[in-house]
Amino acid sequence: MKTNTKIIKWIWRIFLAGIAFIFLLFFLTSLGVFGKLPTFEQLENPQNDLASQVISEDGKTIGKYFKENRTPVKFKDLPKNLVQALIATEDARFYEHSGIDVRGTIRAVVFLGSKGGASTITQQLAKLLFHNKRGNIINRLLQKLKEWIIAIRLERQYTKEEIIAMYLNKMDFLYNAIGIRSAARIYFGKEPKDLKQEESAAIVAMLKNPRQYNPKREKSAKKALLRRNQVLKQMEKYGKLTTKVKDSLQKLPTVLNFSPEDTNDGMATYFREYLRKFMKNWIKNNPKQDGTLYDLHRGGLKIYVSIDSRMQKYAEEAMEQHMANLQKEFNKYQKTRKKNKKIPFSNDMTMSEIDKLMRRAMKTSNRWHQMKNDGVSEKKIIASFYEKTKMKVFSWKGEKDTIMTPYDSIKYFKSFLRTGIMSVEPQTGHVKAWVGGINHKYFKYDAVKQQKRQVGSTFKPFVYATAINQLKYSPCRKIENTPFIMPKGRFGIPKEWAPANSGKKYGESRTMKNALANSINVVSARLIDKVSPSNVVKLARNLGIENKNLTANPSIALGAVDLSIYEMIGALSTFVNKGMYIKPIMILRIEDKNGTVLESFSPKTREVMSKESAYAILNLMEGVTQAGSGIRLRGTSKHPVKVVTGSPYGFTNPIAGKTGTTQNQSDGWFMGMVPNLATGVWVGGEDRSVHFPDITRGQGASMALPIWALYYKKMYADKTLNVSKSAFPRPANMSIELDCDKADENPTNEDEDPTNEKEIKSTDEEENFDE
């Protein structure tokens, strides 16, 4: 009997000692003996890396900058079905405990976790927020103690709803989807509040293990579906779904709308790269009050921009649609050259010139720089470019795996035609769409603002505008269409200048409207002779063209100058805006993570010309789409129109435009404007020696104009947009005569072929519309 009493006493002593030991462990852990615990201030303001958002003018997040792609949402913005799925699956007694589920803990210990774990949502949050380290069994036990203490403190500090929101905002769902908002956007292409029941269940299923139960990964898709269905079953178990609804939902597949958010993916990638560089400079020059700098990738800034997500989407779609077809045409041409060693470069390039070009491309490649930094000799670096290797390359049908030498890959990428598109609202200067290339991952160079290419005849409106603004010429004024020679020494030229018309065709005098519509070279030359190159340059400068290469040389009358789309469309928009230049603006305001406005931006403006002059120039440019090189926009014509890519587009509304084609078809341009939106498009190769061999396929009307047409077709079909189909507003008391004789309203168009004049580096004659 005494023996039994002693045993019982020892059992109690051991039990009480165990309890005391546990309390001691808790006490020592709370004191930080086994490692620091978060302070009250840290619990009050847990530090999260917050992504900075790029928000479009129509309120859509079109991109982010992040170390962790997290944009927090509040509990009120979470759908009820998501919260129910989370609690039913992860912590059924969430609203009953104070951070630790005692019943769950005892069950987990007794059954060694076979009937479920013991971690509450609050404990999981504690682990995510303040420690997430692995270690040996002792470290894991100590970490579990820390979780309990932090969980209890979190429950005292926050409401249950705040804890749920914090947990879902912190979770990493892979593919740069950190937090519930990123997960909803990336996996399903929608905001959390719009998630369907089965979509919420799929996201909750990932909480157990985002990799093992990820519906995007091919290896885990089946497990993800089974786990999602288990979540639905748990909801049925706890009365959140009826058996009938649960059964119907379990039969549904998990339909993803995978929308990755990365530098190279998503919408407006080239614009976002421009904006990133802008913000880097802005942050450097705008420190906080305490002298520290804002963090673009962690600080949760909100950058409101002028881009319209709908217009941007349509511009990108139009680009892809046309450029994929145009590339097919270009590839067909390359195949006709068979095993020509000069492919993709033109035959007028010598092998020596091609070698120099390729060597330059090799030296600017990532491969070269990386090997150079690793101390590899130049000889070995060059040799590596001729060794076959596995790689992924771009194609219009998607990325493809292949094996080729890095040297051949350079040629492969140079064989692709590129493009740039920019839209501006003339009345505000707001840039509405910005497409800098065909694929940002593989083609980094931005063709909107970074690139400057020869503009050809798209520059001619500035010559005509100078004559109208200064000499008060009417669009109906007739200019001689006969050979023209500018003598040596005039305007300082070193030798005589004799520009030629397409096919060296001349004839009777042309009205200015007809001459611009058909890109008559000698008319542009005669006009610049009358107004002087310096006055044309002065006007161009006032219109926002800042390029130092724009010099007072008569050849600018034919577009012999390299400019950007950004400069060109910004300048031409002035004519739509009644002679008032507004510098294009992309950033509207910048806010911090709390919504405090850090800076607002407004455009710079200046009056350049009278309303009457601006309207007269628009009248001139309307002639381009009525009876000139832009006629294919109309779809009906007195003259048959041979269309290379696509068909006539059937526009009936007023459009002021200008096509452009440079020497050897290296660059194709189209500038088109309606009363509230001006858009510029450029198409060409990375190198000027990559181009179509003929003017029919290589002119601006074939390469660039179709993108503009497809883009505007899409916008006109969207009733939520208000892209104008109206006439350009005519000033009252118009003093410049615009009504030409009927005989001059529909003149015969001239043939188009590049001139061979050696001293002229750029010509721009448009397609022959003669029968």
mmCIF file with all atom_site columns, C-alpha atoms in Angstrom, residues 426-488:
data_model
loop_
_atom_site.group_PDB
_atom_site.id
_atom_site.type_symbol
_atom_site.label_atom_id
_atom_site.label_alt_id
_atom_site.label_comp_id
_atom_site.label_asym_id
_atom_site.label_entity_id
_atom_site.label_seq_id
_atom_site.pdbx_PDB_ins_code
_atom_site.Cartn_x
_atom_site.Cartn_y
_atom_site.Cartn_z
_atom_site.occupancy
_atom_site.B_iso_or_equiv
_atom_site.pdbx_formal_charge
_atom_site.auth_seq_id
_atom_site.auth_comp_id
_atom_site.auth_asym_id
_atom_site.auth_atom_id
_atom_site.pdbx_PDB_model_num
ATOM 1  C CA . PRO A 1 426 ? -3.776 66.260 -77.716  1.00 0.00 ? 426 PRO A CA 1
ATOM 2  C CA . GLN A 1 427 ? -5.867 68.408 -75.372  1.00 0.00 ? 427 GLN A CA 1
ATOM 3  C CA . THR A 1 428 ? -4.136 67.161 -72.193  1.00 0.00 ? 428 THR A CA 1
ATOM 4  C CA . GLY A 1 429 ? -0.827 65.738 -73.394  1.00 0.00 ? 429 GLY A CA 1
ATOM 5  C CA . HIS A 1 430 ? -1.697 62.468 -71.623  1.00 0.00 ? 430 HIS A CA 1
ATOM 6  C CA . VAL A 1 431 ? 0.041  59.459 -73.125  1.00 0.00 ? 431 VAL A CA 1
ATOM 7  C CA . LYS A 1 432 ? -2.699 56.825 -73.411  1.00 0.00 ? 432 LYS A CA 1
ATOM 8  C CA . ALA A 1 433 ? -0.794 53.871 -74.890  1.00 0.00 ? 433 ALA A CA 1
ATOM 9  C CA . TRP A 1 434 ? 2.900  52.973 -75.181  1.00 0.00 ? 434 TRP A CA 1
ATOM 10 C CA . VAL A 1 435 ? 4.105  49.869 -77.018  1.00 0.00 ? 435 VAL A CA 1
ATOM 11 C CA . GLY A 1 436 ? 7.884  49.903 -77.253  1.00 0.00 ? 436 GLY A CA 1
ATOM 12 C CA . GLY A 1 437 ? 8.469  46.628 -79.078  1.00 0.00 ? 437 GLY A CA 1
ATOM 13 C CA . ILE A 1 438 ? 7.208  43.162 -79.911  1.00 0.00 ? 438 ILE A CA 1
ATOM 14 C CA . ASN A 1 439 ? 8.359  41.337 -76.744  1.00 0.00 ? 439 ASN A CA 1
ATOM 15 C CA . HIS A 1 440 ? 10.140 42.925 -73.780  1.00 0.00 ? 440 HIS A CA 1
ATOM 16 C CA . LYS A 1 441 ? 11.765 39.704 -72.606  1.00 0.00 ? 441 LYS A CA 1
ATOM 17 C CA . TYR A 1 442 ? 13.706 39.213 -75.839  1.00 0.00 ? 442 TYR A CA 1
ATOM 18 C CA . PHE A 1 443 ? 13.794 42.734 -77.319  1.00 0.00 ? 443 PHE A CA 1
ATOM 19 C CA . LYS A 1 444 ? 14.605 45.248 -74.601  1.00 0.00 ? 444 LYS A CA 1
ATOM 20 C CA . TYR A 1 445 ? 15.211 48.357 -76.688  1.00 0.00 ? 445 TYR A CA 1
ATOM 21 C CA . ASP A 1 446 ? 12.281 50.784 -76.445  1.00 0.00 ? 446 ASP A CA 1
ATOM 22 C CA . ALA A 1 447 ? 11.165 52.056 -79.853  1.00 0.00 ? 447 ALA A CA 1
ATOM 23 C CA . VAL A 1 448 ? 8.945  54.834 -78.442  1.00 0.00 ? 448 VAL A CA 1
ATOM 24 C CA . LYS A 1 449 ? 11.278 57.178 -76.577  1.00 0.00 ? 449 LYS A CA 1
ATOM 25 C CA . GLN A 1 450 ? 14.699 55.541 -76.536  1.00 0.00 ? 450 GLN A CA 1
ATOM 26 C CA . GLN A 1 451 ? 14.994 54.823 -80.244  1.00 0.00 ? 451 GLN A CA 1
ATOM 27 C CA . LYS A 1 452 ? 15.462 57.508 -82.902  1.00 0.00 ? 452 LYS A CA 1
ATOM 28 C CA . ARG A 1 453 ? 15.038 56.543 -86.542  1.00 0.00 ? 453 ARG A CA 1
ATOM 29 C CA . GLN A 1 454 ? 14.881 58.404 -89.819  1.00 0.00 ? 454 GLN A CA 1
ATOM 30 C CA . VAL A 1 455 ? 11.368 59.803 -90.163  1.00 0.00 ? 455 VAL A CA 1
ATOM 31 C CA . GLY A 1 456 ? 11.043 60.278 -93.923  1.00 0.00 ? 456 GLY A CA 1
ATOM 32 C CA . SER A 1 457 ? 7.920  62.034 -95.159  1.00 0.00 ? 457 SER A CA 1
ATOM 33 C CA . THR A 1 458 ? 6.319  62.198 -91.718  1.00 0.00 ? 458 THR A CA 1
ATOM 34 C CA . PHE A 1 459 ? 8.512  65.288 -91.257  1.00 0.00 ? 459 PHE A CA 1
ATOM 35 C CA . LYS A 1 460 ? 7.050  67.047 -94.306  1.00 0.00 ? 460 LYS A CA 1
ATOM 36 C CA . PRO A 1 461 ? 4.019  68.471 -92.414  1.00 0.00 ? 461 PRO A CA 1
ATOM 37 C CA . PHE A 1 462 ? 6.451  70.681 -90.473  1.00 0.00 ? 462 PHE A CA 1
ATOM 38 C CA . VAL A 1 463 ? 7.768  72.142 -93.737  1.00 0.00 ? 463 VAL A CA 1
ATOM 39 C CA . TYR A 1 464 ? 4.231  72.786 -94.961  1.00 0.00 ? 464 TYR A CA 1
ATOM 40 C CA . ALA A 1 465 ? 3.251  74.160 -91.533  1.00 0.00 ? 465 ALA A CA 1
ATOM 41 C CA . THR A 1 466 ? 6.074  76.689 -91.685  1.00 0.00 ? 466 THR A CA 1
ATOM 42 C CA . ALA A 1 467 ? 4.810  77.924 -95.049  1.00 0.00 ? 467 ALA A CA 1
ATOM 43 C CA . ILE A 1 468 ? 1.216  78.139 -93.827  1.00 0.00 ? 468 ILE A CA 1
ATOM 44 C CA . ASN A 1 469 ? 2.078  79.753 -90.507  1.00 0.00 ? 469 ASN A CA 1
ATOM 45 C CA . GLN A 1 470 ? 4.617  82.278 -91.798  1.00 0.00 ? 470 GLN A CA 1
ATOM 46 C CA . LEU A 1 471 ? 3.604  82.914 -95.396  1.00 0.00 ? 471 LEU A CA 1
ATOM 47 C CA . LYS A 1 472 ? -0.146 82.323 -94.863  1.00 0.00 ? 472 LYS A CA 1
ATOM 48 C CA . TYR A 1 473 ? -0.215 79.842 -97.736  1.00 0.00 ? 473 TYR A CA 1
ATOM 49 C CA . SER A 1 474 ? -3.474 78.003 -98.318  1.00 0.00 ? 474 SER A CA 1
ATOM 50 C CA . PRO A 1 475 ? -3.637 74.210 -98.724  1.00 0.00 ? 475 PRO A CA 1
ATOM 51 C CA . CYS A 1 476 ? -5.006 75.040 -102.170 1.00 0.00 ? 476 CYS A CA 1
ATOM 52 C CA . ARG A 1 477 ? -1.943 77.017 -103.214 1.00 0.00 ? 477 ARG A CA 1
ATOM 53 C CA . LYS A 1 478 ? -0.285 75.483 -106.268 1.00 0.00 ? 478 LYS A CA 1
ATOM 54 C CA . ILE A 1 479 ? 3.435  74.720 -106.265 1.00 0.00 ? 479 ILE A CA 1
ATOM 55 C CA . GLU A 1 480 ? 5.458  73.837 -109.351 1.00 0.00 ? 480 GLU A CA 1
ATOM 56 C CA . ASN A 1 481 ? 6.029  70.126 -109.884 1.00 0.00 ? 481 ASN A CA 1
ATOM 57 C CA . THR A 1 482 ? 9.111  70.443 -112.068 1.00 0.00 ? 482 THR A CA 1
ATOM 58 C CA . PRO A 1 483 ? 12.757 69.497 -111.450 1.00 0.00 ? 483 PRO A CA 1
ATOM 59 C CA . PHE A 1 484 ? 14.319 71.654 -108.771 1.00 0.00 ? 484 PHE A CA 1
ATOM 60 C CA . ILE A 1 485 ? 17.958 72.455 -108.070 1.00 0.00 ? 485 ILE A CA 1
ATOM 61 C CA . MET A 1 486 ? 19.139 74.343 -105.007 1.00 0.00 ? 486 MET A CA 1
ATOM 62 C CA . PRO A 1 487 ? 22.466 75.984 -105.865 1.00 0.00 ? 487 PRO A CA 1
ATOM 63 C CA . LYS A 1 488 ? 25.681 75.407 -103.945 1.00 0.00 ? 488 LYS A CA 1
#
